CSV table of C-alpha atoms in Angstrom, one decimal:
chain,number,residue,atom,x,y,z
A,19,MET,CA,-25.6,2.2,-4.9
A,20,ASN,CA,-29.0,3.1,-3.3
A,21,PRO,CA,-31.5,4.3,-5.8
A,22,ASN,CA,-33.8,6.9,-4.2
A,23,ALA,CA,-35.8,10.0,-4.9
A,24,THR,CA,-32.7,11.9,-5.8
A,25,LEU,CA,-33.2,10.3,-9.2
A,26,ILE,CA,-36.6,11.9,-9.6
A,27,GLY,CA,-35.3,15.2,-8.1
A,28,GLN,CA,-32.5,15.3,-10.6
A,29,MET,CA,-34.9,14.6,-13.5
A,30,ILE,CA,-37.1,17.5,-12.4
A,31,ALA,CA,-34.2,19.8,-11.9
A,32,PHE,CA,-32.9,18.8,-15.3
A,33,ALA,CA,-36.3,19.5,-16.9
A,34,ILE,CA,-36.5,22.9,-15.2
A,35,PHE,CA,-32.9,24.0,-16.2
A,36,VAL,CA,-33.3,22.8,-19.7
A,37,ALA,CA,-36.6,24.6,-20.1
A,38,PHE,CA,-35.1,27.8,-18.7
A,39,CYS,CA,-32.1,27.5,-21.0
A,40,VAL,CA,-34.4,26.9,-24.0
A,41,LYS,CA,-36.6,29.9,-23.2
A,42,PHE,CA,-34.3,32.5,-21.7
A,43,VAL,CA,-30.7,31.7,-22.3
A,44,TRP,CA,-30.2,30.2,-25.8
A,45,PRO,CA,-32.4,32.5,-28.0
A,46,PRO,CA,-31.0,35.9,-27.0
A,47,ILE,CA,-27.4,34.7,-27.3
A,48,ILE,CA,-27.8,32.9,-30.6
A,49,ASN,CA,-29.8,35.8,-32.0
A,50,ALA,CA,-27.1,38.3,-31.0
A,51,LEU,CA,-24.5,36.0,-32.6
A,52,ARG,CA,-26.4,35.8,-35.9
A,53,GLU,CA,-27.1,39.5,-35.9
A,54,ARG,CA,-23.4,40.2,-35.4
A,55,GLN,CA,-22.6,37.8,-38.1
A,56,ALA,CA,-24.9,39.6,-40.5
A,57,ASN,CA,-23.5,43.0,-39.4
A,58,ILE,CA,-19.9,41.9,-40.0
A,59,ALA,CA,-20.9,40.5,-43.4
A,60,ASP,CA,-22.5,43.8,-44.2
A,61,GLY,CA,-19.5,45.7,-43.0
A,62,LEU,CA,-17.2,43.6,-45.1
A,63,ALA,CA,-19.3,44.0,-48.2
A,64,ALA,CA,-19.5,47.8,-47.6
A,65,ALA,CA,-15.7,47.9,-47.2
A,66,GLU,CA,-15.3,46.0,-50.4
A,67,ARG,CA,-17.7,48.4,-52.1
A,68,GLY,CA,-15.8,51.3,-50.7
A,69,ARG,CA,-12.5,49.9,-51.9
A,70,ARG,CA,-13.9,49.5,-55.4
A,71,GLU,CA,-15.3,53.0,-55.4
A,72,HIS,CA,-12.0,54.3,-54.2
A,73,GLU,CA,-10.2,52.6,-57.0
A,74,LEU,CA,-12.7,53.9,-59.5
A,75,SER,CA,-12.4,57.5,-58.3
A,76,GLU,CA,-8.6,57.2,-58.3
A,77,GLU,CA,-8.8,56.1,-61.9
A,78,ARG,CA,-11.1,59.1,-62.6
A,79,ALA,CA,-8.8,61.4,-60.8
A,80,LYS,CA,-5.9,60.2,-62.9
A,81,GLU,CA,-7.8,60.8,-66.1
A,82,VAL,CA,-8.8,64.2,-65.0
A,83,LEU,CA,-5.2,65.0,-64.1
A,84,LYS,CA,-4.1,63.8,-67.5
A,85,GLU,CA,-6.7,66.0,-69.2
A,86,ALA,CA,-5.7,68.9,-67.1
A,87,LYS,CA,-2.1,68.4,-68.1
A,88,VAL,CA,-3.0,68.4,-71.8
A,89,GLU,CA,-5.1,71.4,-71.3
A,90,ALA,CA,-2.4,73.2,-69.4
A,91,SER,CA,0.2,72.5,-72.1
A,92,LYS,CA,-2.2,73.7,-74.7
A,93,ILE,CA,-2.7,76.9,-72.8
A,94,LEU,CA,1.0,77.3,-72.2
A,95,SER,CA,1.8,77.0,-75.9
A,96,LEU,CA,-1.0,79.4,-76.7
A,97,ALA,CA,0.3,81.9,-74.3
A,98,GLN,CA,3.8,81.4,-75.7
A,99,ASN,CA,2.5,82.2,-79.1
A,100,GLN,CA,0.6,85.2,-77.9
A,101,GLY,CA,3.6,86.4,-76.1
A,102,ASP,CA,5.8,86.1,-79.1
A,103,ARG,CA,3.3,87.9,-81.2
A,104,LEU,CA,3.0,90.7,-78.6
A,105,ILE,CA,6.8,91.1,-78.5
A,106,GLU,CA,6.9,91.1,-82.3
A,107,GLU,CA,4.2,93.8,-82.4
A,108,ALA,CA,5.9,95.8,-79.7
A,109,LYS,CA,9.1,95.6,-81.6
A,110,GLU,CA,7.4,96.9,-84.7
A,111,THR,CA,5.7,99.7,-82.9
A,112,ALA,CA,9.0,100.6,-81.2
A,113,MET,CA,10.7,100.6,-84.6
A,114,ILE,CA,8.1,102.8,-86.1
A,115,GLU,CA,8.2,105.2,-83.1
A,116,HIS,CA,12.0,105.2,-83.3
A,117,ASN,CA,11.9,106.1,-87.0
A,118,ARG,CA,9.4,108.8,-86.4
A,119,ILE,CA,11.4,110.3,-83.6
A,120,VAL,CA,14.6,110.2,-85.6
A,121,GLN,CA,12.7,111.7,-88.5
A,122,SER,CA,11.4,114.6,-86.4
A,123,GLY,CA,14.8,115.1,-84.9
A,124,HIS,CA,16.3,115.4,-88.3
A,125,THR,CA,13.6,117.9,-89.4
A,126,GLU,CA,14.1,120.0,-86.3
A,127,VAL,CA,17.9,120.1,-86.7
A,128,GLN,CA,17.4,121.1,-90.3
A,129,GLN,CA,15.0,123.8,-89.3
A,130,GLU,CA,17.4,125.1,-86.7
A,131,LEU,CA,20.2,125.0,-89.1
A,132,ASN,CA,18.2,127.0,-91.6
A,133,GLN,CA,17.3,129.5,-88.9
A,134,ALA,CA,20.9,129.8,-87.9
A,135,LYS,CA,21.9,130.2,-91.5
A,136,GLN,CA,19.3,132.9,-91.9
A,137,ALA,CA,20.4,134.7,-88.8
A,138,LEU,CA,24.0,134.5,-89.8
A,139,ARG,CA,23.2,135.9,-93.2
A,140,GLU,CA,21.4,138.7,-91.7
A,141,GLN,CA,24.2,139.4,-89.3
A,142,VAL,CA,26.8,139.1,-92.1
A,143,ALA,CA,24.7,141.6,-94.1
A,144,SER,CA,24.5,144.0,-91.3
A,145,ILE,CA,28.2,143.6,-90.5
A,146,SER,CA,29.0,144.1,-94.1
A,147,LEU,CA,26.8,147.1,-94.2
A,148,ALA,CA,28.5,148.6,-91.2
A,149,ALA,CA,31.8,147.8,-92.7
A,150,ALA,CA,30.9,149.4,-95.9
A,151,GLU,CA,29.6,152.5,-94.0
A,152,ARG,CA,32.9,152.7,-92.2
A,153,ILE,CA,34.7,152.4,-95.5
A,154,LEU,CA,32.6,154.9,-97.2
A,155,GLU,CA,32.4,157.0,-94.1
A,156,ARG,CA,29.0,158.0,-95.0
A,157,GLU,CA,25.6,156.8,-94.8
A,158,VAL,CA,24.7,154.3,-97.2
A,159,ASP,CA,21.3,154.3,-98.5
A,160,VAL,CA,20.2,151.0,-97.0
A,161,LYS,CA,17.3,150.9,-99.3
A,162,ALA,CA,19.3,151.5,-102.4
A,163,HIS,CA,21.8,148.9,-101.6
A,164,SER,CA,19.7,146.3,-99.9
A,165,ASP,CA,19.3,144.4,-103.1
A,166,VAL,CA,23.1,144.1,-103.3
A,167,LEU,CA,23.3,143.1,-99.8
A,168,ASP,CA,20.6,140.6,-99.9
A,169,ASP,CA,22.3,139.1,-102.9
A,170,LEU,CA,25.5,139.0,-100.9
A,171,ALA,CA,24.0,137.4,-97.9
A,172,ALA,CA,22.4,134.8,-100.0
A,173,GLN,CA,25.8,133.9,-101.5
A,174,ILE,CA,27.3,133.3,-98.1
B,26,MET,CA,-5.5,13.0,7.4
B,27,SER,CA,-7.3,10.0,8.8
B,28,SER,CA,-5.5,9.9,12.1
B,29,GLU,CA,-6.7,13.3,13.2
B,30,HIS,CA,-10.2,12.1,13.3
B,31,GLY,CA,-9.4,8.8,14.9
B,32,GLN,CA,-10.6,7.1,11.8
B,33,THR,CA,-8.9,4.3,10.0
B,34,THR,CA,-8.1,4.9,6.4
B,35,GLY,CA,-10.9,2.7,5.3
B,36,GLU,CA,-13.4,4.5,7.5
B,37,TYR,CA,-12.1,7.8,6.1
B,38,ILE,CA,-12.7,6.7,2.5
B,39,GLN,CA,-16.0,5.2,3.4
B,40,HIS,CA,-17.0,8.4,5.1
B,41,HIS,CA,-16.2,10.4,2.0
B,42,LEU,CA,-18.3,8.1,-0.2
B,43,THR,CA,-21.4,8.3,2.0
B,44,ASN,CA,-24.3,10.5,1.0
B,45,LEU,CA,-26.2,12.8,3.3
B,46,THR,CA,-29.5,10.9,2.9
B,47,TYR,CA,-32.7,12.1,4.3
B,48,GLY,CA,-35.6,9.7,4.6
B,49,GLN,CA,-37.8,7.6,6.9
B,50,HIS,CA,-36.0,5.5,9.4
B,51,ALA,CA,-37.0,1.9,10.1
B,52,ASP,CA,-38.8,3.1,13.3
B,53,GLY,CA,-41.0,5.4,11.3
B,54,SER,CA,-39.3,8.7,12.2
B,55,TRP,CA,-37.8,11.0,9.5
B,56,GLY,CA,-34.3,12.1,9.6
B,57,ILE,CA,-30.7,11.8,8.3
B,58,ALA,CA,-29.3,8.3,7.8
B,59,HIS,CA,-26.1,7.7,9.8
B,60,SER,CA,-24.9,4.5,8.3
B,61,ALA,CA,-25.2,2.5,5.0
B,62,GLU,CA,-27.7,0.1,6.6
B,63,GLU,CA,-29.9,3.0,7.6
B,64,VAL,CA,-29.8,4.3,4.0
B,65,LYS,CA,-30.8,0.9,2.7
B,66,GLU,CA,-33.7,0.7,5.1
B,67,MET,CA,-35.0,4.1,3.8
B,68,GLY,CA,-35.5,2.6,0.4
B,69,PHE,CA,-36.6,4.8,-2.5
B,70,ALA,CA,-38.5,7.4,-0.5
B,71,ALA,CA,-35.3,9.2,0.5
B,72,ILE,CA,-33.2,11.9,-0.9
B,73,ASN,CA,-29.5,12.6,-1.0
B,74,LEU,CA,-29.4,16.1,0.3
B,75,ASP,CA,-25.8,16.7,-0.5
B,76,THR,CA,-25.6,15.6,-4.2
B,77,MET,CA,-29.1,16.9,-4.9
B,78,GLY,CA,-28.3,20.3,-3.3
B,79,TRP,CA,-25.0,20.7,-5.1
B,80,SER,CA,-26.5,19.6,-8.3
B,81,ILE,CA,-29.2,22.3,-8.1
B,82,VAL,CA,-26.7,24.9,-6.9
B,83,LEU,CA,-24.5,24.2,-9.8
B,84,GLY,CA,-27.3,24.1,-12.3
B,85,ALA,CA,-28.6,27.4,-10.9
B,86,LEU,CA,-25.0,28.8,-11.2
B,87,PHE,CA,-25.0,27.8,-14.9
B,88,ILE,CA,-28.4,29.3,-15.5
B,89,ILE,CA,-27.6,32.6,-13.7
B,90,LEU,CA,-24.2,33.0,-15.4
B,91,PHE,CA,-25.6,32.4,-18.9
B,92,ARG,CA,-28.8,34.3,-18.2
B,93,LEU,CA,-26.7,37.3,-17.2
B,94,ALA,CA,-24.8,37.1,-20.5
B,95,ALA,CA,-28.0,36.5,-22.4
B,96,ARG,CA,-29.7,39.6,-20.9
B,97,LYS,CA,-26.8,41.8,-22.0
B,98,ALA,CA,-26.2,40.0,-25.3
B,99,THR,CA,-26.1,42.5,-28.2
B,100,SER,CA,-24.8,42.3,-31.7
B,101,GLY,CA,-22.2,45.0,-30.8
B,102,VAL,CA,-18.8,44.5,-29.3
B,103,PRO,CA,-19.0,41.7,-26.6
B,104,GLY,CA,-17.5,41.9,-23.1
B,105,GLY,CA,-15.6,39.2,-21.3
B,106,LEU,CA,-18.5,37.1,-19.9
B,107,GLN,CA,-20.4,37.5,-23.1
B,108,ASN,CA,-17.4,36.4,-25.1
B,109,PHE,CA,-17.0,33.3,-23.1
B,110,VAL,CA,-20.7,32.4,-23.2
B,111,GLU,CA,-20.9,33.2,-26.9
B,112,TYR,CA,-18.0,31.0,-27.5
B,113,MET,CA,-19.6,28.1,-25.7
B,114,VAL,CA,-22.9,28.7,-27.5
B,115,GLU,CA,-21.2,28.9,-30.9
B,116,VAL,CA,-19.2,25.7,-30.4
B,117,ILE,CA,-22.2,23.7,-29.3
B,118,ASP,CA,-24.4,25.2,-32.0
B,119,ASN,CA,-21.8,24.0,-34.6
B,120,ILE,CA,-21.5,20.6,-33.1
B,121,VAL,CA,-25.3,20.2,-33.1
B,122,LYS,CA,-25.5,21.4,-36.6
B,123,GLU,CA,-22.9,18.9,-37.7
B,124,SER,CA,-24.4,15.8,-36.0
B,125,PHE,CA,-28.1,16.6,-35.8
B,126,HIS,CA,-29.8,16.9,-39.2
B,127,GLY,CA,-33.4,17.5,-38.1
B,128,LYS,CA,-35.0,20.8,-37.1
B,129,ASN,CA,-35.3,21.0,-33.4
B,130,ASP,CA,-35.0,24.1,-31.2
B,131,LEU,CA,-34.5,22.0,-28.1
B,132,ILE,CA,-31.4,20.0,-28.9
B,133,ALA,CA,-28.8,22.8,-28.9
B,134,PRO,CA,-29.9,24.4,-25.6
B,135,LEU,CA,-30.3,20.9,-24.1
B,136,ALA,CA,-26.7,20.1,-25.2
B,137,LEU,CA,-25.5,23.4,-23.7
B,138,THR,CA,-27.2,22.7,-20.4
B,139,ILE,CA,-25.9,19.1,-20.2
B,140,PHE,CA,-22.3,20.1,-21.0
B,141,VAL,CA,-22.0,23.1,-18.7
B,142,TRP,CA,-24.0,21.5,-15.9
B,143,ILE,CA,-22.1,18.2,-15.9
B,144,PHE,CA,-18.8,20.1,-16.3
B,145,LEU,CA,-19.6,22.1,-13.2
B,146,MET,CA,-20.7,19.0,-11.3
B,147,ASN,CA,-17.5,17.2,-12.3
B,148,ALA,CA,-15.4,20.3,-11.5
B,149,MET,CA,-16.4,19.9,-7.8
B,150,ASP,CA,-13.9,17.1,-7.9
B,151,LEU,CA,-11.1,19.6,-8.0
B,152,VAL,CA,-12.1,21.2,-4.7
B,153,PRO,CA,-9.8,19.6,-2.1
B,154,VAL,CA,-11.7,16.6,-0.8
B,155,ASP,CA,-11.9,17.8,2.9
B,156,PHE,CA,-12.7,21.5,2.4
B,157,ILE,CA,-16.5,21.3,2.0
B,158,PRO,CA,-17.2,18.3,4.3
B,159,ARG,CA,-15.1,19.8,7.1
B,160,PHE,CA,-16.9,23.1,6.7
B,161,PHE,CA,-20.3,21.5,6.9
B,162,ALA,CA,-19.1,19.3,9.8
B,163,LEU,CA,-18.7,22.6,11.8
B,164,PHE,CA,-22.5,22.8,11.6
B,165,GLY,CA,-23.0,19.2,12.6
B,166,VAL,CA,-23.6,17.8,9.1
B,167,PRO,CA,-22.3,14.2,9.3
B,168,TYR,CA,-21.8,13.5,5.6
B,169,MET,CA,-21.1,15.6,2.6
B,170,LYS,CA,-20.5,14.2,-0.8
B,171,VAL,CA,-19.8,17.2,-3.0
B,172,VAL,CA,-19.4,15.8,-6.4
B,173,PRO,CA,-22.9,15.2,-7.7
B,174,SER,CA,-21.8,13.1,-10.7
B,175,THR,CA,-20.3,10.5,-8.3
B,176,ASP,CA,-23.9,9.8,-7.2
B,177,PRO,CA,-25.5,7.3,-9.7
B,178,ASN,CA,-28.9,8.8,-8.8
B,179,ILE,CA,-27.7,12.1,-10.4
B,180,THR,CA,-26.2,10.5,-13.5
B,181,PHE,CA,-29.2,8.2,-14.0
B,182,GLY,CA,-31.5,11.1,-13.4
B,183,LEU,CA,-29.8,12.8,-16.4
B,184,SER,CA,-29.6,9.8,-18.6
B,185,ILE,CA,-33.2,8.6,-18.0
B,186,SER,CA,-34.4,12.1,-18.9
B,187,VAL,CA,-32.4,11.7,-22.1
B,188,LEU,CA,-34.1,8.3,-22.6
B,189,CYS,CA,-37.5,10.0,-22.1
B,190,LEU,CA,-36.6,12.6,-24.8
B,191,MET,CA,-35.5,9.9,-27.1
B,192,ILE,CA,-38.8,8.0,-26.8
B,193,PHE,CA,-40.8,11.2,-27.0
B,194,TYR,CA,-39.1,12.3,-30.2
B,195,SER,CA,-39.2,8.9,-31.7
B,196,ILE,CA,-43.0,8.8,-31.3
B,197,LYS,CA,-43.3,12.5,-32.3
B,198,VAL,CA,-41.4,12.0,-35.6
B,199,LYS,CA,-42.4,8.5,-36.5
B,200,GLY,CA,-45.8,8.2,-34.8
B,201,PHE,CA,-46.6,5.7,-32.2
B,202,GLY,CA,-47.0,3.0,-34.9
B,203,GLY,CA,-43.6,3.8,-36.3
B,204,PHE,CA,-42.0,3.7,-32.9
B,205,THR,CA,-43.5,0.3,-31.9
B,206,GLY,CA,-42.9,-0.9,-35.4
B,207,GLU,CA,-39.2,-0.3,-35.0
B,208,LEU,CA,-39.3,-2.1,-31.7
B,209,LEU,CA,-41.1,-5.1,-33.1
B,210,PHE,CA,-39.9,-5.5,-36.7
B,211,GLN,CA,-36.2,-4.6,-36.5
B,212,PRO,CA,-33.5,-5.6,-37.0
B,213,PHE,CA,-34.6,-9.0,-38.4
B,214,GLY,CA,-37.6,-8.0,-40.5
B,215,LYS,CA,-41.4,-8.2,-40.4
B,216,ASN,CA,-42.1,-11.7,-39.4
B,217,ILE,CA,-44.5,-12.7,-36.5
B,218,PHE,CA,-42.0,-15.3,-35.3
B,219,LEU,CA,-39.2,-12.9,-35.1
B,220,ILE,CA,-41.0,-10.4,-33.0
B,221,PRO,CA,-39.7,-11.7,-29.6
B,222,ALA,CA,-36.1,-11.5,-30.8
B,223,ASN,CA,-36.6,-8.1,-32.4
B,224,LEU,CA,-38.3,-6.7,-29.3
B,225,PHE,CA,-35.6,-8.1,-27.1
B,226,LEU,CA,-32.8,-6.6,-29.2
B,227,GLU,CA,-34.4,-3.2,-29.8
B,228,THR,CA,-35.4,-2.8,-26.2
B,229,MET,CA,-31.9,-3.7,-25.1
B,230,GLY,CA,-30.5,-1.2,-27.5
B,231,LEU,CA,-32.8,1.5,-26.2
B,232,VAL,CA,-32.2,0.7,-22.5
B,233,VAL,CA,-28.5,0.2,-22.8
B,234,LYS,CA,-28.0,3.8,-24.0
B,235,PRO,CA,-29.0,5.6,-20.8
B,236,ILE,CA,-27.3,3.0,-18.7
B,237,SER,CA,-24.0,3.4,-20.5
B,238,LEU,CA,-24.3,7.2,-20.4
B,239,ALA,CA,-25.0,7.2,-16.6
B,240,LEU,CA,-22.4,4.5,-15.7
B,241,ARG,CA,-19.6,6.0,-17.8
B,242,LEU,CA,-20.0,9.4,-16.1
B,243,TYR,CA,-20.5,7.9,-12.7
B,244,GLY,CA,-17.6,5.5,-13.0
B,245,ASN,CA,-15.1,8.1,-14.3
B,246,MET,CA,-16.0,10.6,-11.6
B,247,LEU,CA,-16.1,8.1,-8.8
B,248,ALA,CA,-12.7,6.8,-9.8
B,249,GLY,CA,-11.3,10.3,-10.0
B,250,GLU,CA,-12.7,11.3,-6.7
B,251,LEU,CA,-11.4,8.1,-5.1
B,252,VAL,CA,-7.9,8.9,-6.3
B,253,PHE,CA,-8.2,12.3,-4.6
B,254,ILE,CA,-9.6,10.7,-1.4
B,255,ILE,CA,-6.8,8.1,-1.4
B,256,ILE,CA,-4.2,10.8,-1.8
B,257,ALA,CA,-5.7,12.7,1.1
B,258,ALA,CA,-6.0,9.5,3.2
B,259,MET,CA,-2.7,7.8,2.6
B,260,LEU,CA,0.0,10.4,2.1
B,261,PRO,CA,1.5,12.7,4.7
B,262,LEU,CA,0.2,16.3,4.6
B,263,TRP,CA,3.4,17.9,3.4
B,264,ILE,CA,3.6,15.9,0.1
B,265,GLN,CA,-0.1,15.7,-0.7
B,266,TRP,CA,0.0,18.8,-2.9
B,267,LEU,CA,2.3,17.1,-5.5
B,268,PRO,CA,0.2,14.1,-6.5
B,269,TYR,CA,-2.9,16.2,-5.9
B,270,PHE,CA,-1.7,18.7,-8.4
B,271,ALA,CA,-0.6,16.1,-10.9
B,272,TRP,CA,-3.9,14.2,-10.7
B,273,ALA,CA,-5.9,17.4,-10.8
B,274,LEU,CA,-4.2,18.4,-14.0
B,275,LEU,CA,-5.1,15.1,-15.6
B,276,HIS,CA,-8.5,15.1,-14.1
B,277,LEU,CA,-9.2,18.5,-15.5
B,278,LEU,CA,-9.0,16.8,-18.9
B,279,ILE,CA,-11.3,13.9,-17.7
B,280,ILE,CA,-14.0,16.1,-16.3
B,281,THR,CA,-14.2,18.1,-19.6
B,282,ILE,CA,-14.1,15.0,-21.7
B,283,GLN,CA,-16.8,13.3,-19.7
B,284,ALA,CA,-19.1,16.3,-19.9
B,285,PHE,CA,-18.4,16.5,-23.6
B,286,VAL,CA,-19.0,12.8,-24.2
B,287,PHE,CA,-22.3,12.9,-22.3
B,288,MET,CA,-23.4,15.9,-24.4
B,289,MET,CA,-22.2,14.4,-27.7
B,290,LEU,CA,-23.9,11.1,-27.1
B,291,THR,CA,-27.1,12.8,-26.1
B,292,ILE,CA,-27.1,14.7,-29.4
B,293,VAL,CA,-26.3,11.5,-31.3
B,294,TYR,CA,-29.0,9.5,-29.6
B,295,LEU,CA,-31.6,12.2,-30.1
B,296,SER,CA,-30.5,12.5,-33.7
B,297,MET,CA,-31.0,8.7,-34.1
B,298,ALA,CA,-34.5,9.1,-32.6
B,299,HIS,CA,-35.4,11.6,-35.3
B,300,GLU,CA,-34.3,9.3,-38.1
B,301,SER,CA,-36.5,6.4,-39.3
B,302,HIS,CA,-34.5,3.4,-40.3
């Protein structure tokens, strides 16, 4: 072992390298590390917050859905009722109309029947008259006998 | 293989353990030493070009690699190099936080520098022992010791720097009075007759720390390197790969542990320097 100036040289080199490391190597790396640590911690906290918010909103959504279901069933039953009522009303209207039509039909038939009876009477009267003319072989004074004839026609 | 060079096995090993030392020869001229005697003659005013050079190259490699990552360091998604560098930084930051309880912005980067630099220096051990010396021999360089941590000058350079920091922080935290007080009045207490014993023990305690740091690293690395050299020197070429590979696997563990131990003890010693008894 021969101690020589290499010892001093190594001490100087050591001092220079350490100084360089202290000034230019260590701080940027350790700062980047700490910054990243902070970033990751922030990110995790944000994720946690997001998760909680998501849970909350899911809860809210469930509630809203439940409310909507209740509302919908309400509306449905209301509509059912209304529909029933409408059908009921329509049935009534239809019944009334039906009665009215039937009624008017009856009246018409009655009228026609009466007219037909009238016409028949008149025809019977004229036929009877003609028959009487033939029988009597002379003219019958229509005016003189119309009373009888009308009476006759009315009896038919 | 030793026979190729016409060297004996002993010469081969000796050659591998000799530094490329530049200094003043006995006759007054400057140049590279060609034998152990010449190195001795040069005394302290000489420098080991090989270990010093490799040490600086590896230190620069560390600084450049980590500076590259630091320049691009963002808090966003890290890339491959950044991942690796950040991992190292985080591990060392945690170790320092656990074992050093003062507030000091120097300790953590110091520990990072020590760990990575010593690791890189130790890792030169894994380069097959003849590669780099043979390559430099092509350019007429007679010696090339590539593992800086097998040079006690390098390991003591590191550990004496650590000692300086220990003394500096002791005085900074406790004041000059506090520091000398610790030397004079501990561990036996404040008594004028006990001062010599206290001073002796405390000084020993202070001096032994860098010596143990340096010698532990030096010893482990030298032993590891020696095993590689002996494998290369004694075994036939066709079987060398097997013990080489086995030892390299084990040695990979040793170089990491030694770098870690040096760093860990530095942190502990500096932590002790910050605490008053």
